Amino acid sequence: TQLLEQSPQFLSIQEGENLTVYCNSSSVFSSLQWYRQEPGEGPVLLVTVVTGGEVKKLKRLTFQFGDARKDSSLHITAAQPGDTGLYLCAGDRTGNQFYFGTGTSLTVIP
Amino acid sequence: DTGVSQNPRHKITKRGQNVTFRCDPISEHNRLYWYRQTLGQGPEFLTYFQNEAQLEKSRLLSDRFSAERPKGSFSTLEIQRTEQGDSAMYLCASSPGQTYGYTFGSGTRLTVV
């Protein structure tokens, strides 16, 4: 059983469209991170959110941590082919490790 | 510093053989993690070191798996008597502290035939 469920699992969109990826859990996390991973490489950290309700922006990417610190969302505006990849959320419960979500595979078609 | 380095990048081995992977973390990072990732899934935690001490191990880490981090520097992950189910990407990450996020290496892709 995955601690963090991501939806959708797969997403294929046209360049210029907007999209939102969701990361949900029944557990409370002290912090949550988002990573992007390209094939054959390790995940790369995008952002860390630590406060319930927190919103962070990274260029065209907007990250939000739920008020109860159980869920998060990633919104991409005007997607570009370079955004293609596997998006992973990861939550910290114990202070010793991050639990990773199931992942959302995004393909942006030129 | 060139980031987290993992060797080898790829390993093909026959079932029943032993394999060892190496991870060189970012030198200032005292935390080191091993994760396993199968195709299309998120990474699954295997074990965690703070300096040379192994502080947590997942139940996924059966008695065929062992990890070390002598002197709190590089780490090795050994799998004995490999099985086809061990085929996966093995990722190493390091961090200066829990709230800082992980820097991952490029991983070692293991294929057991």
PDB file of N, CA and C in Angstrom, chain A residues 35-84:
ATOM      1  N   TYR A  35       9.643  16.266  -6.938  1.00  0.00           N
ATOM      2  CA  TYR A  35      10.797  15.974  -7.762  1.00  0.00           C
ATOM      3  C   TYR A  35      10.332  15.742  -9.197  1.00  0.00           C
ATOM      4  N   ARG A  36      11.270  15.955 -10.133  1.00  0.00           N
ATOM      5  CA  ARG A  36      11.045  15.545 -11.514  1.00  0.00           C
ATOM      6  C   ARG A  36      12.169  14.595 -11.915  1.00  0.00           C
ATOM      7  N   GLN A  37      11.787  13.536 -12.604  1.00  0.00           N
ATOM      8  CA  GLN A  37      12.761  12.523 -12.994  1.00  0.00           C
ATOM      9  C   GLN A  37      12.664  12.269 -14.489  1.00  0.00           C
ATOM     10  N   GLU A  38      13.815  12.252 -15.142  1.00  0.00           N
ATOM     11  CA  GLU A  38      13.872  11.926 -16.564  1.00  0.00           C
ATOM     12  C   GLU A  38      14.358  10.490 -16.699  1.00  0.00           C
ATOM     13  N   PRO A  39      14.026   9.834 -17.807  1.00  0.00           N
ATOM     14  CA  PRO A  39      14.390   8.405 -17.971  1.00  0.00           C
ATOM     15  C   PRO A  39      15.887   8.162 -17.773  1.00  0.00           C
ATOM     16  N   GLY A  40      16.209   7.154 -16.977  1.00  0.00           N
ATOM     17  CA  GLY A  40      17.598   6.776 -16.771  1.00  0.00           C
ATOM     18  C   GLY A  40      18.374   7.659 -15.823  1.00  0.00           C
ATOM     19  N   GLU A  41      17.691   8.592 -15.187  1.00  0.00           N
ATOM     20  CA  GLU A  41      18.358   9.503 -14.254  1.00  0.00           C
ATOM     21  C   GLU A  41      17.667   9.475 -12.897  1.00  0.00           C
ATOM     22  N   GLY A  42      18.349  10.017 -11.881  1.00  0.00           N
ATOM     23  CA  GLY A  42      17.720  10.121 -10.577  1.00  0.00           C
ATOM     24  C   GLY A  42      16.788  11.317 -10.514  1.00  0.00           C
ATOM     25  N   PRO A  43      15.855  11.317  -9.558  1.00  0.00           N
ATOM     26  CA  PRO A  43      14.941  12.460  -9.395  1.00  0.00           C
ATOM     27  C   PRO A  43      15.716  13.726  -9.032  1.00  0.00           C
ATOM     28  N   VAL A  44      15.180  14.872  -9.483  1.00  0.00           N
ATOM     29  CA  VAL A  44      15.770  16.171  -9.175  1.00  0.00           C
ATOM     30  C   VAL A  44      14.763  16.980  -8.375  1.00  0.00           C
ATOM     31  N   LEU A  45      15.214  17.490  -7.236  1.00  0.00           N
ATOM     32  CA  LEU A  45      14.324  18.240  -6.345  1.00  0.00           C
ATOM     33  C   LEU A  45      13.843  19.536  -6.998  1.00  0.00           C
ATOM     34  N   LEU A  46      12.525  19.755  -6.950  1.00  0.00           N
ATOM     35  CA  LEU A  46      11.942  21.001  -7.459  1.00  0.00           C
ATOM     36  C   LEU A  46      11.650  21.981  -6.314  1.00  0.00           C
ATOM     37  N   VAL A  47      11.007  21.470  -5.253  1.00  0.00           N
ATOM     38  CA  VAL A  47      10.565  22.371  -4.188  1.00  0.00           C
ATOM     39  C   VAL A  47      10.313  21.575  -2.910  1.00  0.00           C
ATOM     40  N   THR A  48      10.415  22.270  -1.781  1.00  0.00           N
ATOM     41  CA  THR A  48      10.023  21.723  -0.481  1.00  0.00           C
ATOM     42  C   THR A  48       8.981  22.660   0.124  1.00  0.00           C
ATOM     43  N   VAL A  49       7.880  22.104   0.609  1.00  0.00           N
ATOM     44  CA  VAL A  49       6.870  22.889   1.314  1.00  0.00           C
ATOM     45  C   VAL A  49       6.726  22.331   2.720  1.00  0.00           C
ATOM     46  N   VAL A  50       6.604  23.228   3.704  1.00  0.00           N
ATOM     47  CA  VAL A  50       6.608  22.762   5.092  1.00  0.00           C
ATOM     48  C   VAL A  50       5.405  23.260   5.901  1.00  0.00           C
ATOM     49  N   THR A  51       4.730  24.291   5.458  1.00  0.00           N
ATOM     50  CA  THR A  51       3.639  24.875   6.228  1.00  0.00           C
ATOM     51  C   THR A  51       2.307  24.588   5.547  1.00  0.00           C
ATOM     52  N   GLY A  52       1.317  24.155   6.336  1.00  0.00           N
ATOM     53  CA  GLY A  52      -0.007  23.918   5.782  1.00  0.00           C
ATOM     54  C   GLY A  52      -0.537  25.150   5.064  1.00  0.00           C
ATOM     55  N   GLY A  53      -1.030  24.976   3.835  1.00  0.00           N
ATOM     56  CA  GLY A  53      -1.544  26.087   3.047  1.00  0.00           C
ATOM     57  C   GLY A  53      -0.489  26.826   2.242  1.00  0.00           C
ATOM     58  N   GLU A  54       0.755  26.436   2.412  1.00  0.00           N
ATOM     59  CA  GLU A  54       1.852  27.135   1.740  1.00  0.00           C
ATOM     60  C   GLU A  54       1.751  26.987   0.226  1.00  0.00           C
ATOM     61  N   VAL A  55       2.043  28.071  -0.474  1.00  0.00           N
ATOM     62  CA  VAL A  55       2.092  28.078  -1.939  1.00  0.00           C
ATOM     63  C   VAL A  55       3.472  28.574  -2.358  1.00  0.00           C
ATOM     64  N   LYS A  56       4.105  27.821  -3.237  1.00  0.00           N
ATOM     65  CA  LYS A  56       5.400  28.245  -3.778  1.00  0.00           C
ATOM     66  C   LYS A  56       5.341  28.226  -5.288  1.00  0.00           C
ATOM     67  N   LYS A  57       6.002  29.207  -5.892  1.00  0.00           N
ATOM     68  CA  LYS A  57       6.039  29.280  -7.347  1.00  0.00           C
ATOM     69  C   LYS A  57       7.473  29.159  -7.833  1.00  0.00           C
ATOM     70  N   LEU A  58       7.624  28.407  -8.914  1.00  0.00           N
ATOM     71  CA  LEU A  58       8.920  28.225  -9.555  1.00  0.00           C
ATOM     72  C   LEU A  58       8.666  28.395 -11.043  1.00  0.00           C
ATOM     73  N   LYS A  59       8.856  29.634 -11.518  1.00  0.00           N
ATOM     74  CA  LYS A  59       8.562  29.991 -12.919  1.00  0.00           C
ATOM     75  C   LYS A  59       7.121  29.611 -13.244  1.00  0.00           C
ATOM     76  N   ARG A  60       6.896  28.665 -14.139  1.00  0.00           N
ATOM     77  CA  ARG A  60       5.531  28.300 -14.544  1.00  0.00           C
ATOM     78  C   ARG A  60       4.917  27.223 -13.644  1.00  0.00           C
ATOM     79  N   LEU A  61       5.645  26.791 -12.623  1.00  0.00           N
ATOM     80  CA  LEU A  61       5.164  25.736 -11.730  1.00  0.00           C
ATOM     81  C   LEU A  61       4.692  26.357 -10.412  1.00  0.00           C
ATOM     82  N   THR A  62       3.493  25.953  -9.969  1.00  0.00           N
ATOM     83  CA  THR A  62       2.947  26.397  -8.690  1.00  0.00           C
ATOM     84  C   THR A  62       2.666  25.183  -7.827  1.00  0.00           C
ATOM     85  N   PHE A  63       3.212  25.189  -6.622  1.00  0.00           N
ATOM     86  CA  PHE A  63       3.071  24.080  -5.688  1.00  0.00           C
ATOM     87  C   PHE A  63       2.251  24.549  -4.496  1.00  0.00           C
ATOM     88  N   GLN A  64       1.339  23.688  -4.054  1.00  0.00           N
ATOM     89  CA  GLN A  64       0.553  24.025  -2.871  1.00  0.00           C
ATOM     90  C   GLN A  64       0.532  22.851  -1.906  1.00  0.00           C
ATOM     91  N   PHE A  65       0.700  23.139  -0.635  1.00  0.00           N
ATOM     92  CA  PHE A  65       0.615  22.141   0.437  1.00  0.00           C
ATOM     93  C   PHE A  65      -0.753  22.315   1.077  1.00  0.00           C
ATOM     94  N   GLY A  66      -1.486  21.228   1.267  1.00  0.00           N
ATOM     95  CA  GLY A  66      -2.813  21.308   1.837  1.00  0.00           C
ATOM     96  C   GLY A  66      -2.808  21.858   3.261  1.00  0.00           C
ATOM     97  N   ASP A  67      -3.919  22.453   3.655  1.00  0.00           N
ATOM     98  CA  ASP A  67      -4.018  23.053   4.987  1.00  0.00           C
ATOM     99  C   ASP A  67      -3.722  22.035   6.093  1.00  0.00           C
ATOM    100  N   ALA A  68      -4.188  20.813   5.889  1.00  0.00           N
ATOM    101  CA  ALA A  68      -3.995  19.760   6.889  1.00  0.00           C
ATOM    102  C   ALA A  68      -2.680  19.018   6.709  1.00  0.00           C
ATOM    103  N   ARG A  69      -1.890  19.416   5.756  1.00  0.00           N
ATOM    104  CA  ARG A  69      -0.580  18.807   5.456  1.00  0.00           C
ATOM    105  C   ARG A  69      -0.705  17.320   5.130  1.00  0.00           C
ATOM    106  N   LYS A  70      -1.819  16.971   4.437  1.00  0.00           N
ATOM    107  CA  LYS A  70      -1.991  15.591   3.993  1.00  0.00           C
ATOM    108  C   LYS A  70      -1.937  15.480   2.474  1.00  0.00           C
ATOM    109  N   ASP A  71      -1.974  16.605   1.769  1.00  0.00           N
ATOM    110  CA  ASP A  71      -2.029  16.539   0.320  1.00  0.00           C
ATOM    111  C   ASP A  71      -1.318  17.740  -0.289  1.00  0.00           C
ATOM    112  N   SER A  72      -1.055  17.628  -1.581  1.00  0.00           N
ATOM    113  CA  SER A  72      -0.351  18.691  -2.276  1.00  0.00           C
ATOM    114  C   SER A  72      -0.750  18.660  -3.744  1.00  0.00           C
ATOM    115  N   SER A  73      -0.523  19.763  -4.411  1.00  0.00           N
ATOM    116  CA  SER A  73      -0.780  19.816  -5.847  1.00  0.00           C
ATOM    117  C   SER A  73       0.332  20.571  -6.542  1.00  0.00           C
ATOM    118  N   LEU A  74       0.513  20.219  -7.803  1.00  0.00           N
ATOM    119  CA  LEU A  74       1.494  20.871  -8.674  1.00  0.00           C
ATOM    120  C   LEU A  74       0.747  21.333  -9.914  1.00  0.00           C
ATOM    121  N   HIS A  75       0.776  22.612 -10.180  1.00  0.00           N
ATOM    122  CA  HIS A  75       0.110  23.170 -11.347  1.00  0.00           C
ATOM    123  C   HIS A  75       1.160  23.716 -12.294  1.00  0.00           C
ATOM    124  N   ILE A  76       1.073  23.326 -13.555  1.00  0.00           N
ATOM    125  CA  ILE A  76       1.990  23.842 -14.578  1.00  0.00           C
ATOM    126  C   ILE A  76       1.193  24.674 -15.564  1.00  0.00           C
ATOM    127  N   THR A  77       1.641  25.879 -15.783  1.00  0.00           N
ATOM    128  CA  THR A  77       1.002  26.790 -16.728  1.00  0.00           C
ATOM    129  C   THR A  77       1.762  26.765 -18.043  1.00  0.00           C
ATOM    130  N   ALA A  78       1.004  26.721 -19.131  1.00  0.00           N
ATOM    131  CA  ALA A  78       1.606  26.770 -20.479  1.00  0.00           C
ATOM    132  C   ALA A  78       2.730  25.751 -20.612  1.00  0.00           C
ATOM    133  N   ALA A  79       2.379  24.481 -20.495  1.00  0.00           N
ATOM    134  CA  ALA A  79       3.374  23.415 -20.505  1.00  0.00           C
ATOM    135  C   ALA A  79       4.223  23.440 -21.777  1.00  0.00           C
ATOM    136  N   GLN A  80       5.476  23.060 -21.591  1.00  0.00           N
ATOM    137  CA  GLN A  80       6.429  23.001 -22.691  1.00  0.00           C
ATOM    138  C   GLN A  80       7.000  21.592 -22.785  1.00  0.00           C
ATOM    139  N   PRO A  81       7.508  21.198 -23.961  1.00  0.00           N
ATOM    140  CA  PRO A  81       8.072  19.840 -24.099  1.00  0.00           C
ATOM    141  C   PRO A  81       9.147  19.535 -23.068  1.00  0.00           C
ATOM    142  N   GLY A  82       9.889  20.530 -22.633  1.00  0.00           N
ATOM    143  CA  GLY A  82      10.920  20.339 -21.623  1.00  0.00           C
ATOM    144  C   GLY A  82      10.365  19.980 -20.258  1.00  0.00           C
ATOM    145  N   ASP A  83       9.049  20.108 -20.066  1.00  0.00           N
ATOM    146  CA  ASP A  83       8.418  19.715 -18.800  1.00  0.00           C
ATOM    147  C   ASP A  83       8.155  18.213 -18.748  1.00  0.00           C
ATOM    148  N   THR A  84       8.336  17.533 -19.859  1.00  0.00           N
ATOM    149  CA  THR A  84       8.101  16.094 -19.911  1.00  0.00           C
ATOM    150  C   THR A  84       8.958  15.364 -18.884  1.00  0.00           C
TER     151      THR A  84
END
